[in-house]
Amino acid sequence: MKELIYKIVEGYEPTLDEMEKILSLNEEDAEVLFKAADEVKKRYFGNEVHIRGIIEFSSYCRADCYYCGLRCSNRSLPRYRMDKDEIIECAKEAVDAGYRSLVLQSGEDLYYTKEILGEIVERIKEYSDVAITLSIGERSFEEYEYLKEKGADRFLMKHETADESLYNSLHPHSSFKNRIGCLKNLKTLGYQVGSGFMIGLPGQTLRTVAKDIMLLKELDVDMAGIGPFIPHKDTPLGKYDAGSAFLTVKAVALTRILLKRPHLPATTALGVLNTKYKDKVFFAGANVIMQKVEPHKYRRLYEIYPKDIKFEKSIREERMDLENYLLSLGLKISDSRGDALKI
Ligand code: 5AD
């Protein structure tokens, strides 16, 4: 197995069978995989972690994803929208606290027209040359194009699962083809593009996970978020088990040795499971972490999946805490925007 892992590190493209074998390694044997992934990560990023600030600016969503607490059919969740000035103020505060990379994320909320979003992006960019990532779901080519022109640098939209029929059964409002079409449009428009998927969706197999990783490679992503599924009680998947943290980290590590250069976050969902893998993932390929920066009164309501609410601190204090935590693990904090590496 070690031989296969290092062949991949040197550029060999494994078969799906070989990938499945790697994904089924036990805890002891997986250490070789983690070590190889850590070496590849260090080769590209050293020991640096990029901290991204995320502003979850609206919890309204027209989509009806079976796993997500924000799905439109969930009537028990009170919804909020931040207005333009509030979003811009929040972004400025984050910049002042040291963030050089911000993600603007929301449910699929068409209240925010391209003009509104464009103005937000433009005004944040006037304040600072912070990198702006949009994560607002499926829109038209023309809207993506407009937002790129207004200054958006990056776009995050996970493919969620590479199994087309599973995808279509979990997303009644859309289709796998449309999702992939959007990702390709974003790439064509010159965005740095992030995709990703969940581990442990009911009906997923190791074969699916292998295909998920291959799809990231085909899409030639600049970023990939891989996180465990976490059941939310007010969704149709509320009674299923959470995905495995261990398998999540193996998937991150395999993605790192195969794709090499993309930014790979330690996902928030992996943190929520609160296992040893939360830290370990930084030594198995991950080089990014996201920190919420919207006002605390909204965080509780952005309930994609259940999570603990932390003691309220300022954006600056929270950033310091996170930096200290990463430093305590022996990592370094990057002071760059963390743009995509091109090789
Ligand atoms: N568990 C884990 N991740 C989830 N997401 C949505 N619902 C869940 C859940 N129940 C992830 C999806 C989506 C991102 C915003 O959150 O991957 O792309």
mmCIF file of C-alpha atoms and ligand atoms in Angstrom:
data_model
loop_
_atom_site.group_PDB
_atom_site.id
_atom_site.type_symbol
_atom_site.label_atom_id
_atom_site.label_comp_id
_atom_site.label_asym_id
_atom_site.label_seq_id
_atom_site.Cartn_x
_atom_site.Cartn_y
_atom_site.Cartn_z
ATOM 1 C CA MET A 1 0.000 0.000 0.000
ATOM 2 C CA LYS A 2 2.851 2.348 0.819
ATOM 3 C CA GLU A 3 4.230 1.788 -2.666
ATOM 4 C CA LEU A 4 0.888 2.655 -4.268
ATOM 5 C CA ILE A 5 0.549 5.789 -2.121
ATOM 6 C CA TYR A 6 3.983 7.071 -3.128
ATOM 7 C CA LYS A 7 3.363 6.201 -6.779
ATOM 8 C CA ILE A 8 0.356 8.535 -6.595
ATOM 9 C CA VAL A 9 2.509 11.184 -4.938
ATOM 10 C CA GLU A 10 4.868 10.895 -7.922
ATOM 11 C CA GLY A 11 2.037 11.409 -10.397
ATOM 12 C CA TYR A 12 0.449 8.013 -11.006
ATOM 13 C CA GLU A 13 -3.341 8.131 -11.497
ATOM 14 C CA PRO A 14 -4.924 5.308 -9.491
ATOM 15 C CA THR A 15 -7.899 3.219 -10.590
ATOM 16 C CA LEU A 16 -11.165 3.488 -8.661
ATOM 17 C CA ASP A 17 -10.406 0.061 -7.169
ATOM 18 C CA GLU A 18 -7.064 1.258 -5.880
ATOM 19 C CA MET A 19 -8.647 4.379 -4.451
ATOM 20 C CA GLU A 20 -11.265 2.272 -2.667
ATOM 21 C CA LYS A 21 -8.486 0.213 -1.099
ATOM 22 C CA ILE A 22 -6.805 3.339 0.182
ATOM 23 C CA LEU A 23 -10.082 4.663 1.558
ATOM 24 C CA SER A 24 -10.624 1.418 3.461
ATOM 25 C CA LEU A 25 -7.271 1.490 5.293
ATOM 26 C CA ASN A 26 -7.536 0.891 9.039
ATOM 27 C CA GLU A 27 -6.337 3.428 11.601
ATOM 28 C CA GLU A 28 -2.855 2.029 11.879
ATOM 29 C CA ASP A 29 -2.246 1.649 8.142
ATOM 30 C CA ALA A 30 -3.791 5.029 7.326
ATOM 31 C CA GLU A 31 -0.829 6.726 9.018
ATOM 32 C CA VAL A 32 1.255 6.167 5.869
ATOM 33 C CA LEU A 33 -1.397 7.929 3.821
ATOM 34 C CA PHE A 34 -1.600 10.825 6.276
ATOM 35 C CA LYS A 35 2.161 11.216 6.334
ATOM 36 C CA ALA A 36 2.376 11.262 2.539
ATOM 37 C CA ALA A 37 -0.425 13.852 2.382
ATOM 38 C CA ASP A 38 1.339 15.987 4.973
ATOM 39 C CA GLU A 39 4.536 15.875 2.928
ATOM 40 C CA VAL A 40 2.711 16.952 -0.248
ATOM 41 C CA LYS A 41 0.968 19.735 1.650
ATOM 42 C CA LYS A 42 4.266 20.978 3.058
ATOM 43 C CA ARG A 43 5.846 20.934 -0.386
ATOM 44 C CA TYR A 44 3.199 23.412 -1.626
ATOM 45 C CA PHE A 45 2.233 25.362 1.469
ATOM 46 C CA GLY A 46 4.852 24.693 4.108
ATOM 47 C CA ASN A 47 3.273 24.750 7.544
ATOM 48 C CA GLU A 48 1.021 27.688 6.773
ATOM 49 C CA VAL A 49 -2.697 27.727 7.333
ATOM 50 C CA HIS A 50 -4.962 30.225 5.587
ATOM 51 C CA ILE A 51 -7.726 31.649 7.728
ATOM 52 C CA ARG A 52 -10.794 32.727 5.779
ATOM 53 C CA GLY A 53 -13.575 34.800 7.290
ATOM 54 C CA ILE A 54 -17.078 33.743 6.312
ATOM 55 C CA ILE A 55 -20.090 36.041 6.385
ATOM 56 C CA GLU A 56 -23.263 33.971 6.282
ATOM 57 C CA PHE A 57 -25.473 36.830 5.179
ATOM 58 C CA SER A 58 -28.842 35.195 4.533
ATOM 59 C CA SER A 59 -30.507 31.989 5.643
ATOM 60 C CA TYR A 60 -33.348 32.219 3.142
ATOM 61 C CA CYS A 61 -33.114 29.422 0.615
ATOM 62 C CA ARG A 62 -35.187 28.423 -2.386
ATOM 63 C CA ALA A 63 -33.494 25.020 -2.541
ATOM 64 C CA ASP A 64 -34.797 21.933 -0.803
ATOM 65 C CA CYS A 65 -31.716 19.744 -0.207
ATOM 66 C CA TYR A 66 -32.717 16.685 1.834
ATOM 67 C CA TYR A 67 -29.809 17.005 4.267
ATOM 68 C CA CYS A 68 -29.735 20.746 4.924
ATOM 69 C CA GLY A 69 -31.394 22.633 7.759
ATOM 70 C CA LEU A 70 -31.785 25.715 5.575
ATOM 71 C CA ARG A 71 -33.963 23.849 3.038
ATOM 72 C CA CYS A 72 -37.069 25.816 2.107
ATOM 73 C CA SER A 73 -39.371 23.099 3.476
ATOM 74 C CA ASN A 74 -37.976 23.584 6.995
ATOM 75 C CA ARG A 75 -40.604 25.941 8.403
ATOM 76 C CA SER A 76 -39.337 25.760 11.986
ATOM 77 C CA LEU A 77 -36.246 27.860 11.292
ATOM 78 C CA PRO A 78 -36.599 31.637 11.672
ATOM 79 C CA ARG A 79 -34.895 33.287 8.689
ATOM 80 C CA TYR A 80 -32.756 36.414 8.473
ATOM 81 C CA ARG A 81 -31.195 38.623 5.854
ATOM 82 C CA MET A 82 -28.365 41.069 6.443
ATOM 83 C CA ASP A 83 -28.719 44.267 4.475
ATOM 84 C CA LYS A 84 -26.117 45.687 2.165
ATOM 85 C CA ASP A 85 -24.549 48.104 4.626
ATOM 86 C CA GLU A 86 -24.503 45.543 7.400
ATOM 87 C CA ILE A 87 -22.624 43.070 5.183
ATOM 88 C CA ILE A 88 -20.139 45.705 4.098
ATOM 89 C CA GLU A 89 -19.562 46.873 7.689
ATOM 90 C CA CYS A 90 -19.005 43.301 8.778
ATOM 91 C CA ALA A 91 -16.490 42.788 5.975
ATOM 92 C CA LYS A 92 -14.618 45.946 6.942
ATOM 93 C CA GLU A 93 -14.448 44.854 10.560
ATOM 94 C CA ALA A 94 -13.062 41.488 9.459
ATOM 95 C CA VAL A 95 -10.439 43.178 7.278
ATOM 96 C CA ASP A 96 -9.446 45.360 10.236
ATOM 97 C CA ALA A 97 -9.091 42.220 12.362
ATOM 98 C CA GLY A 98 -6.582 40.775 9.893
ATOM 99 C CA TYR A 99 -8.625 38.785 7.367
ATOM 100 C CA ARG A 100 -7.274 38.875 3.818
ATOM 101 C CA SER A 101 -9.821 36.446 2.422
ATOM 102 C CA LEU A 102 -13.597 36.626 2.900
ATOM 103 C CA VAL A 103 -16.361 34.260 1.878
ATOM 104 C CA LEU A 104 -19.829 35.711 1.331
ATOM 105 C CA GLN A 105 -22.217 32.809 1.764
ATOM 106 C CA SER A 106 -25.995 32.463 1.858
ATOM 107 C CA GLY A 107 -28.828 30.141 1.046
ATOM 108 C CA GLU A 108 -30.019 30.408 -2.544
ATOM 109 C CA ASP A 109 -31.714 33.719 -1.933
ATOM 110 C CA LEU A 110 -32.797 35.599 -5.051
ATOM 111 C CA TYR A 111 -33.632 38.666 -2.980
ATOM 112 C CA TYR A 112 -29.966 39.507 -3.558
ATOM 113 C CA THR A 113 -29.964 40.429 -7.213
ATOM 114 C CA LYS A 114 -26.738 40.611 -9.144
ATOM 115 C CA GLU A 115 -26.841 44.401 -8.760
ATOM 116 C CA ILE A 116 -27.073 44.190 -4.958
ATOM 117 C CA LEU A 117 -24.338 41.577 -4.722
ATOM 118 C CA GLY A 118 -22.213 43.474 -7.225
ATOM 119 C CA GLU A 119 -22.394 46.629 -5.169
ATOM 120 C CA ILE A 120 -21.436 44.744 -2.006
ATOM 121 C CA VAL A 121 -18.411 43.196 -3.717
ATOM 122 C CA GLU A 122 -17.388 46.487 -5.263
ATOM 123 C CA ARG A 123 -17.613 48.429 -2.022
ATOM 124 C CA ILE A 124 -15.653 45.840 -0.037
ATOM 125 C CA LYS A 125 -12.991 45.892 -2.748
ATOM 126 C CA GLU A 126 -12.797 49.676 -2.537
ATOM 127 C CA TYR A 127 -11.963 49.308 1.128
ATOM 128 C CA SER A 128 -9.334 46.593 0.749
ATOM 129 C CA ASP A 129 -7.895 44.199 -1.794
ATOM 130 C CA VAL A 130 -9.168 41.308 0.316
ATOM 131 C CA ALA A 131 -9.965 38.192 -1.767
ATOM 132 C CA ILE A 132 -13.716 37.728 -2.141
ATOM 133 C CA THR A 133 -15.267 34.315 -2.514
ATOM 134 C CA LEU A 134 -18.958 33.987 -3.296
ATOM 135 C CA SER A 135 -20.943 30.982 -2.115
ATOM 136 C CA ILE A 136 -24.508 31.721 -3.173
ATOM 137 C CA GLY A 137 -25.458 28.659 -5.190
ATOM 138 C CA GLU A 138 -26.727 28.196 -8.707
ATOM 139 C CA ARG A 139 -27.179 31.300 -10.863
ATOM 140 C CA SER A 140 -27.024 32.078 -14.567
ATOM 141 C CA PHE A 141 -23.814 32.464 -16.558
ATOM 142 C CA GLU A 142 -24.672 36.095 -17.026
ATOM 143 C CA GLU A 143 -25.005 36.742 -13.267
ATOM 144 C CA TYR A 144 -21.704 34.986 -12.549
ATOM 145 C CA GLU A 145 -20.107 37.055 -15.288
ATOM 146 C CA TYR A 146 -21.455 40.313 -13.861
ATOM 147 C CA LEU A 147 -20.193 39.487 -10.366
ATOM 148 C CA LYS A 148 -16.769 38.597 -11.703
ATOM 149 C CA GLU A 149 -16.623 41.976 -13.392
ATOM 150 C CA LYS A 150 -17.545 43.633 -10.107
ATOM 151 C CA GLY A 151 -14.495 42.088 -8.493
ATOM 152 C CA ALA A 152 -15.400 38.643 -7.095
ATOM 153 C CA ASP A 153 -12.302 36.436 -7.178
ATOM 154 C CA ARG A 154 -13.523 32.995 -6.215
ATOM 155 C CA PHE A 155 -16.629 30.865 -6.004
ATOM 156 C CA LEU A 156 -17.476 27.920 -3.785
ATOM 157 C CA MET A 157 -20.122 25.419 -4.749
ATOM 158 C CA LYS A 158 -19.810 21.813 -3.723
ATOM 159 C CA HIS A 159 -20.854 19.056 -6.082
ATOM 160 C CA GLU A 160 -22.034 17.277 -2.880
ATOM 161 C CA THR A 161 -21.935 13.780 -4.447
ATOM 162 C CA ALA A 162 -20.613 12.456 -7.748
ATOM 163 C CA ASP A 163 -23.360 9.814 -7.864
ATOM 164 C CA GLU A 164 -25.773 11.436 -10.306
ATOM 165 C CA SER A 165 -28.884 9.535 -9.272
ATOM 166 C CA LEU A 166 -28.113 10.059 -5.559
ATOM 167 C CA TYR A 167 -27.549 13.752 -6.300
ATOM 168 C CA ASN A 168 -30.852 14.066 -8.108
ATOM 169 C CA SER A 169 -32.763 12.258 -5.371
ATOM 170 C CA LEU A 170 -31.378 14.619 -2.684
ATOM 171 C CA HIS A 171 -31.904 17.823 -4.687
ATOM 172 C CA PRO A 172 -35.489 17.901 -5.972
ATOM 173 C CA HIS A 173 -35.165 21.522 -7.084
ATOM 174 C CA SER A 174 -32.212 21.026 -9.416
ATOM 175 C CA SER A 175 -30.045 18.431 -11.106
ATOM 176 C CA PHE A 176 -26.507 17.118 -11.121
ATOM 177 C CA LYS A 177 -26.089 18.272 -14.713
ATOM 178 C CA ASN A 178 -27.021 21.813 -13.817
ATOM 179 C CA ARG A 179 -24.665 21.819 -10.849
ATOM 180 C CA ILE A 180 -21.711 20.667 -12.921
ATOM 181 C CA GLY A 181 -22.726 23.105 -15.655
ATOM 182 C CA CYS A 182 -22.551 25.977 -13.129
ATOM 183 C CA LEU A 183 -19.113 24.862 -11.938
ATOM 184 C CA LYS A 184 -17.852 24.761 -15.514
ATOM 185 C CA ASN A 185 -19.283 28.206 -16.229
ATOM 186 C CA LEU A 186 -17.485 29.601 -13.192
ATOM 187 C CA LYS A 187 -14.237 28.082 -14.381
ATOM 188 C CA THR A 188 -14.727 29.509 -17.879
ATOM 189 C CA LEU A 189 -15.269 32.950 -16.373
ATOM 190 C CA GLY A 190 -11.914 32.816 -14.605
ATOM 191 C CA TYR A 191 -13.072 32.365 -11.024
ATOM 192 C CA GLN A 192 -10.885 30.364 -8.676
ATOM 193 C CA VAL A 193 -13.364 27.553 -8.144
ATOM 194 C CA GLY A 194 -14.022 25.419 -5.097
ATOM 195 C CA SER A 195 -16.113 22.286 -5.009
ATOM 196 C CA GLY A 196 -16.367 19.461 -2.513
ATOM 197 C CA PHE A 197 -18.628 16.777 -1.183
ATOM 198 C CA MET A 198 -20.027 15.142 1.924
ATOM 199 C CA ILE A 199 -18.927 11.900 3.527
ATOM 200 C CA GLY A 200 -21.620 9.559 4.814
ATOM 201 C CA LEU A 201 -24.683 10.522 2.815
ATOM 202 C CA PRO A 202 -27.160 7.635 2.974
ATOM 203 C CA GLY A 203 -26.614 5.521 -0.150
ATOM 204 C CA GLN A 204 -22.993 6.578 -0.617
ATOM 205 C CA THR A 205 -20.329 3.875 -0.960
ATOM 206 C CA LEU A 206 -16.519 4.004 -0.962
ATOM 207 C CA ARG A 207 -16.778 3.794 -4.740
ATOM 208 C CA THR A 208 -18.785 7.025 -4.675
ATOM 209 C CA VAL A 209 -16.114 8.711 -2.565
ATOM 210 C CA ALA A 210 -13.428 7.582 -5.027
ATOM 211 C CA LYS A 211 -15.533 9.076 -7.847
ATOM 212 C CA ASP A 212 -16.020 12.265 -5.828
ATOM 213 C CA ILE A 213 -12.274 12.718 -5.646
ATOM 214 C CA MET A 214 -11.864 11.946 -9.356
ATOM 215 C CA LEU A 215 -14.537 14.513 -10.150
ATOM 216 C CA LEU A 216 -12.576 17.148 -8.211
ATOM 217 C CA LYS A 217 -9.617 16.260 -10.389
ATOM 218 C CA GLU A 218 -11.633 16.499 -13.617
ATOM 219 C CA LEU A 219 -13.057 19.851 -12.577
ATOM 220 C CA ASP A 220 -9.494 20.950 -11.814
ATOM 221 C CA VAL A 221 -10.668 22.698 -8.663
ATOM 222 C CA ASP A 222 -8.654 25.325 -6.818
ATOM 223 C CA MET A 223 -10.325 24.461 -3.510
ATOM 224 C CA ALA A 224 -12.223 21.469 -2.159
ATOM 225 C CA GLY A 225 -14.247 21.183 1.031
ATOM 226 C CA ILE A 226 -14.730 17.621 2.232
ATOM 227 C CA GLY A 227 -16.873 17.249 5.320
ATOM 228 C CA PRO A 228 -18.940 14.625 7.130
ATOM 229 C CA PHE A 229 -22.715 14.610 6.764
ATOM 230 C CA ILE A 230 -24.333 15.691 10.043
ATOM 231 C CA PRO A 231 -28.013 14.879 10.565
ATOM 232 C CA HIS A 232 -30.358 17.781 11.203
ATOM 233 C CA LYS A 233 -33.617 16.772 12.882
ATOM 234 C CA ASP A 234 -35.870 18.975 10.765
ATOM 235 C CA THR A 235 -34.822 17.375 7.488
ATOM 236 C CA PRO A 236 -35.768 14.097 5.770
ATOM 237 C CA LEU A 237 -32.304 12.701 6.622
ATOM 238 C CA GLY A 238 -32.581 13.638 10.309
ATOM 239 C CA LYS A 239 -32.568 10.022 11.536
ATOM 240 C CA TYR A 240 -29.450 8.844 9.713
ATOM 241 C CA ASP A 241 -26.026 8.556 11.306
ATOM 242 C CA ALA A 242 -23.361 11.224 10.870
ATOM 243 C CA GLY A 243 -20.546 10.533 8.412
ATOM 244 C CA SER A 244 -17.243 9.156 9.684
ATOM 245 C CA ALA A 245 -14.581 11.669 10.724
ATOM 246 C CA PHE A 246 -11.891 9.072 9.979
ATOM 247 C CA LEU A 247 -13.131 8.443 6.436
ATOM 248 C CA THR A 248 -13.375 12.213 5.944
ATOM 249 C CA VAL A 249 -9.687 12.639 6.782
ATOM 250 C CA LYS A 250 -8.699 9.719 4.539
ATOM 251 C CA ALA A 251 -10.620 11.401 1.700
ATOM 252 C CA VAL A 252 -8.848 14.717 2.372
ATOM 253 C CA ALA A 253 -5.470 12.962 2.407
ATOM 254 C CA LEU A 254 -6.138 11.041 -0.807
ATOM 255 C CA THR A 255 -7.315 14.259 -2.460
ATOM 256 C CA ARG A 256 -4.081 15.943 -1.380
ATOM 257 C CA ILE A 257 -1.763 13.269 -2.770
ATOM 258 C CA LEU A 258 -3.697 12.989 -6.028
ATOM 259 C CA LEU A 259 -4.568 16.634 -6.790
ATOM 260 C CA LYS A 260 -1.653 18.213 -4.917
ATOM 261 C CA ARG A 261 -2.203 21.966 -5.122
ATOM 262 C CA PRO A 262 -5.831 22.785 -4.221
ATOM 263 C CA HIS A 263 -6.632 24.523 -0.965
ATOM 264 C CA LEU A 264 -8.256 21.974 1.334
ATOM 265 C CA PRO A 265 -10.075 23.243 4.419
ATOM 266 C CA ALA A 266 -10.515 21.496 7.712
ATOM 267 C CA THR A 267 -14.285 21.760 7.327
ATOM 268 C CA THR A 268 -16.531 23.186 10.006
ATOM 269 C CA ALA A 269 -18.599 19.981 9.921
ATOM 270 C CA LEU A 270 -15.501 17.928 10.776
ATOM 271 C CA GLY A 271 -14.906 20.268 13.711
ATOM 272 C CA VAL A 272 -18.494 19.797 14.876
ATOM 273 C CA LEU A 273 -17.947 16.038 15.294
ATOM 274 C CA ASN A 274 -15.218 16.976 17.772
ATOM 275 C CA THR A 275 -12.979 13.925 17.379
ATOM 276 C CA LYS A 276 -9.195 13.742 17.274
ATOM 277 C CA TYR A 277 -9.482 14.123 13.494
ATOM 278 C CA LYS A 278 -10.411 17.761 13.934
ATOM 279 C CA ASP A 279 -6.717 18.575 14.547
ATOM 280 C CA LYS A 280 -5.268 15.626 12.729
ATOM 281 C CA VAL A 281 -6.611 16.776 9.382
ATOM 282 C CA PHE A 282 -4.062 19.625 9.401
ATOM 283 C CA PHE A 283 -1.359 16.943 9.364
ATOM 284 C CA ALA A 284 -3.090 14.916 6.659
ATOM 285 C CA GLY A 285 -3.412 17.452 3.852
ATOM 286 C CA ALA A 286 -5.614 20.329 5.053
ATOM 287 C CA ASN A 287 -4.271 23.912 4.900
ATOM 288 C CA VAL A 288 -7.296 26.169 5.362
ATOM 289 C CA ILE A 289 -9.810 26.985 8.076
ATOM 290 C CA MET A 290 -12.892 29.159 7.981
ATOM 291 C CA GLN A 291 -14.145 31.301 10.821
ATOM 292 C CA LYS A 292 -17.589 32.868 10.976
ATOM 293 C CA VAL A 293 -17.520 36.637 11.242
ATOM 294 C CA GLU A 294 -21.165 37.702 10.945
ATOM 295 C CA PRO A 295 -22.842 39.133 14.065
ATOM 296 C CA HIS A 296 -23.574 36.495 16.723
ATOM 297 C CA LYS A 297 -27.321 37.029 16.612
ATOM 298 C CA TYR A 298 -27.353 35.502 13.127
ATOM 299 C CA ARG A 299 -24.966 32.602 13.633
ATOM 300 C CA ARG A 300 -27.450 30.605 15.659
ATOM 301 C CA LEU A 301 -29.958 30.919 12.829
ATOM 302 C CA TYR A 302 -27.623 29.778 10.067
ATOM 303 C CA GLU A 303 -28.350 26.237 10.994
ATOM 304 C CA ILE A 304 -27.207 23.981 8.166
ATOM 305 C CA TYR A 305 -26.661 21.329 10.830
ATOM 306 C CA PRO A 306 -26.803 21.502 14.640
ATOM 307 C CA LYS A 307 -23.752 22.876 16.408
ATOM 308 C CA ASP A 308 -22.662 24.434 19.686
ATOM 309 C CA ILE A 309 -22.899 28.158 20.047
ATOM 310 C CA LYS A 310 -19.753 29.643 21.459
ATOM 311 C CA PHE A 311 -19.340 32.403 23.964
ATOM 312 C CA GLU A 312 -19.695 35.753 22.224
ATOM 313 C CA LYS A 313 -16.480 37.576 21.471
ATOM 314 C CA SER A 314 -15.462 40.221 18.966
ATOM 315 C CA ILE A 315 -14.254 39.338 15.488
ATOM 316 C CA ARG A 316 -10.740 40.338 16.523
ATOM 317 C CA GLU A 317 -10.753 38.234 19.706
ATOM 318 C CA GLU A 318 -12.109 35.245 17.846
ATOM 319 C CA ARG A 319 -9.408 35.573 15.227
ATOM 320 C CA MET A 320 -6.744 35.758 17.957
ATOM 321 C CA ASP A 321 -8.158 32.659 19.648
ATOM 322 C CA LEU A 322 -8.114 30.751 16.377
ATOM 323 C CA GLU A 323 -4.566 31.877 15.598
ATOM 324 C CA ASN A 324 -3.392 30.821 19.052
ATOM 325 C CA TYR A 325 -5.064 27.486 18.654
ATOM 326 C CA LEU A 326 -3.377 26.858 15.286
ATOM 327 C CA LEU A 327 -0.020 28.016 16.641
ATOM 328 C CA SER A 328 -0.419 25.638 19.575
ATOM 329 C CA LEU A 329 -0.689 22.799 17.047
ATOM 330 C CA GLY A 330 2.658 23.870 15.594
ATOM 331 C CA LEU A 331 1.186 25.495 12.501
ATOM 332 C CA LYS A 332 1.885 28.945 11.079
ATOM 333 C CA ILE A 333 -0.621 31.592 10.053
ATOM 334 C CA SER A 334 -0.406 32.817 6.484
ATOM 335 C CA ASP A 335 -0.598 36.560 5.945
ATOM 336 C CA SER A 336 -1.334 36.274 2.210
ATOM 337 C CA ARG A 337 -4.718 36.159 0.491
ATOM 338 C CA GLY A 338 -4.186 32.514 -0.241
ATOM 339 C CA ASP A 339 -4.831 32.628 -3.972
ATOM 340 C CA ALA A 340 -4.938 29.442 -5.997
ATOM 341 C CA LEU A 341 -1.570 27.927 -6.816
ATOM 342 C CA LYS A 342 -1.127 27.202 -10.501
ATOM 343 C CA ILE A 343 1.411 24.690 -11.627
HETATM 344 N N1 5AD B 1 -24.171 17.990 7.145
HETATM 345 C C1 5AD B 1 -22.976 18.365 6.647
HETATM 346 N N2 5AD B 1 -22.813 19.285 5.685
HETATM 347 C C2 5AD B 1 -23.919 19.855 5.206
HETATM 348 N N3 5AD B 1 -24.075 20.778 4.261
HETATM 349 C C3 5AD B 1 -25.382 21.027 4.136
HETATM 350 N N4 5AD B 1 -26.086 20.274 4.979
HETATM 351 C C4 5AD B 1 -25.197 19.527 5.653
HETATM 352 C C5 5AD B 1 -25.306 18.547 6.669
HETATM 353 N N5 5AD B 1 -26.477 18.176 7.154
HETATM 354 C C6 5AD B 1 -22.950 21.337 3.520
HETATM 355 C C7 5AD B 1 -23.116 21.128 2.033
HETATM 356 C C8 5AD B 1 -23.221 22.528 1.491
HETATM 357 C C9 5AD B 1 -22.566 23.371 2.559
HETATM 358 C C10 5AD B 1 -22.990 24.794 2.585
HETATM 359 O O1 5AD B 1 -22.915 22.726 3.755
HETATM 360 O O2 5AD B 1 -21.961 20.475 1.517
HETATM 361 O O3 5AD B 1 -22.575 22.689 0.262
#
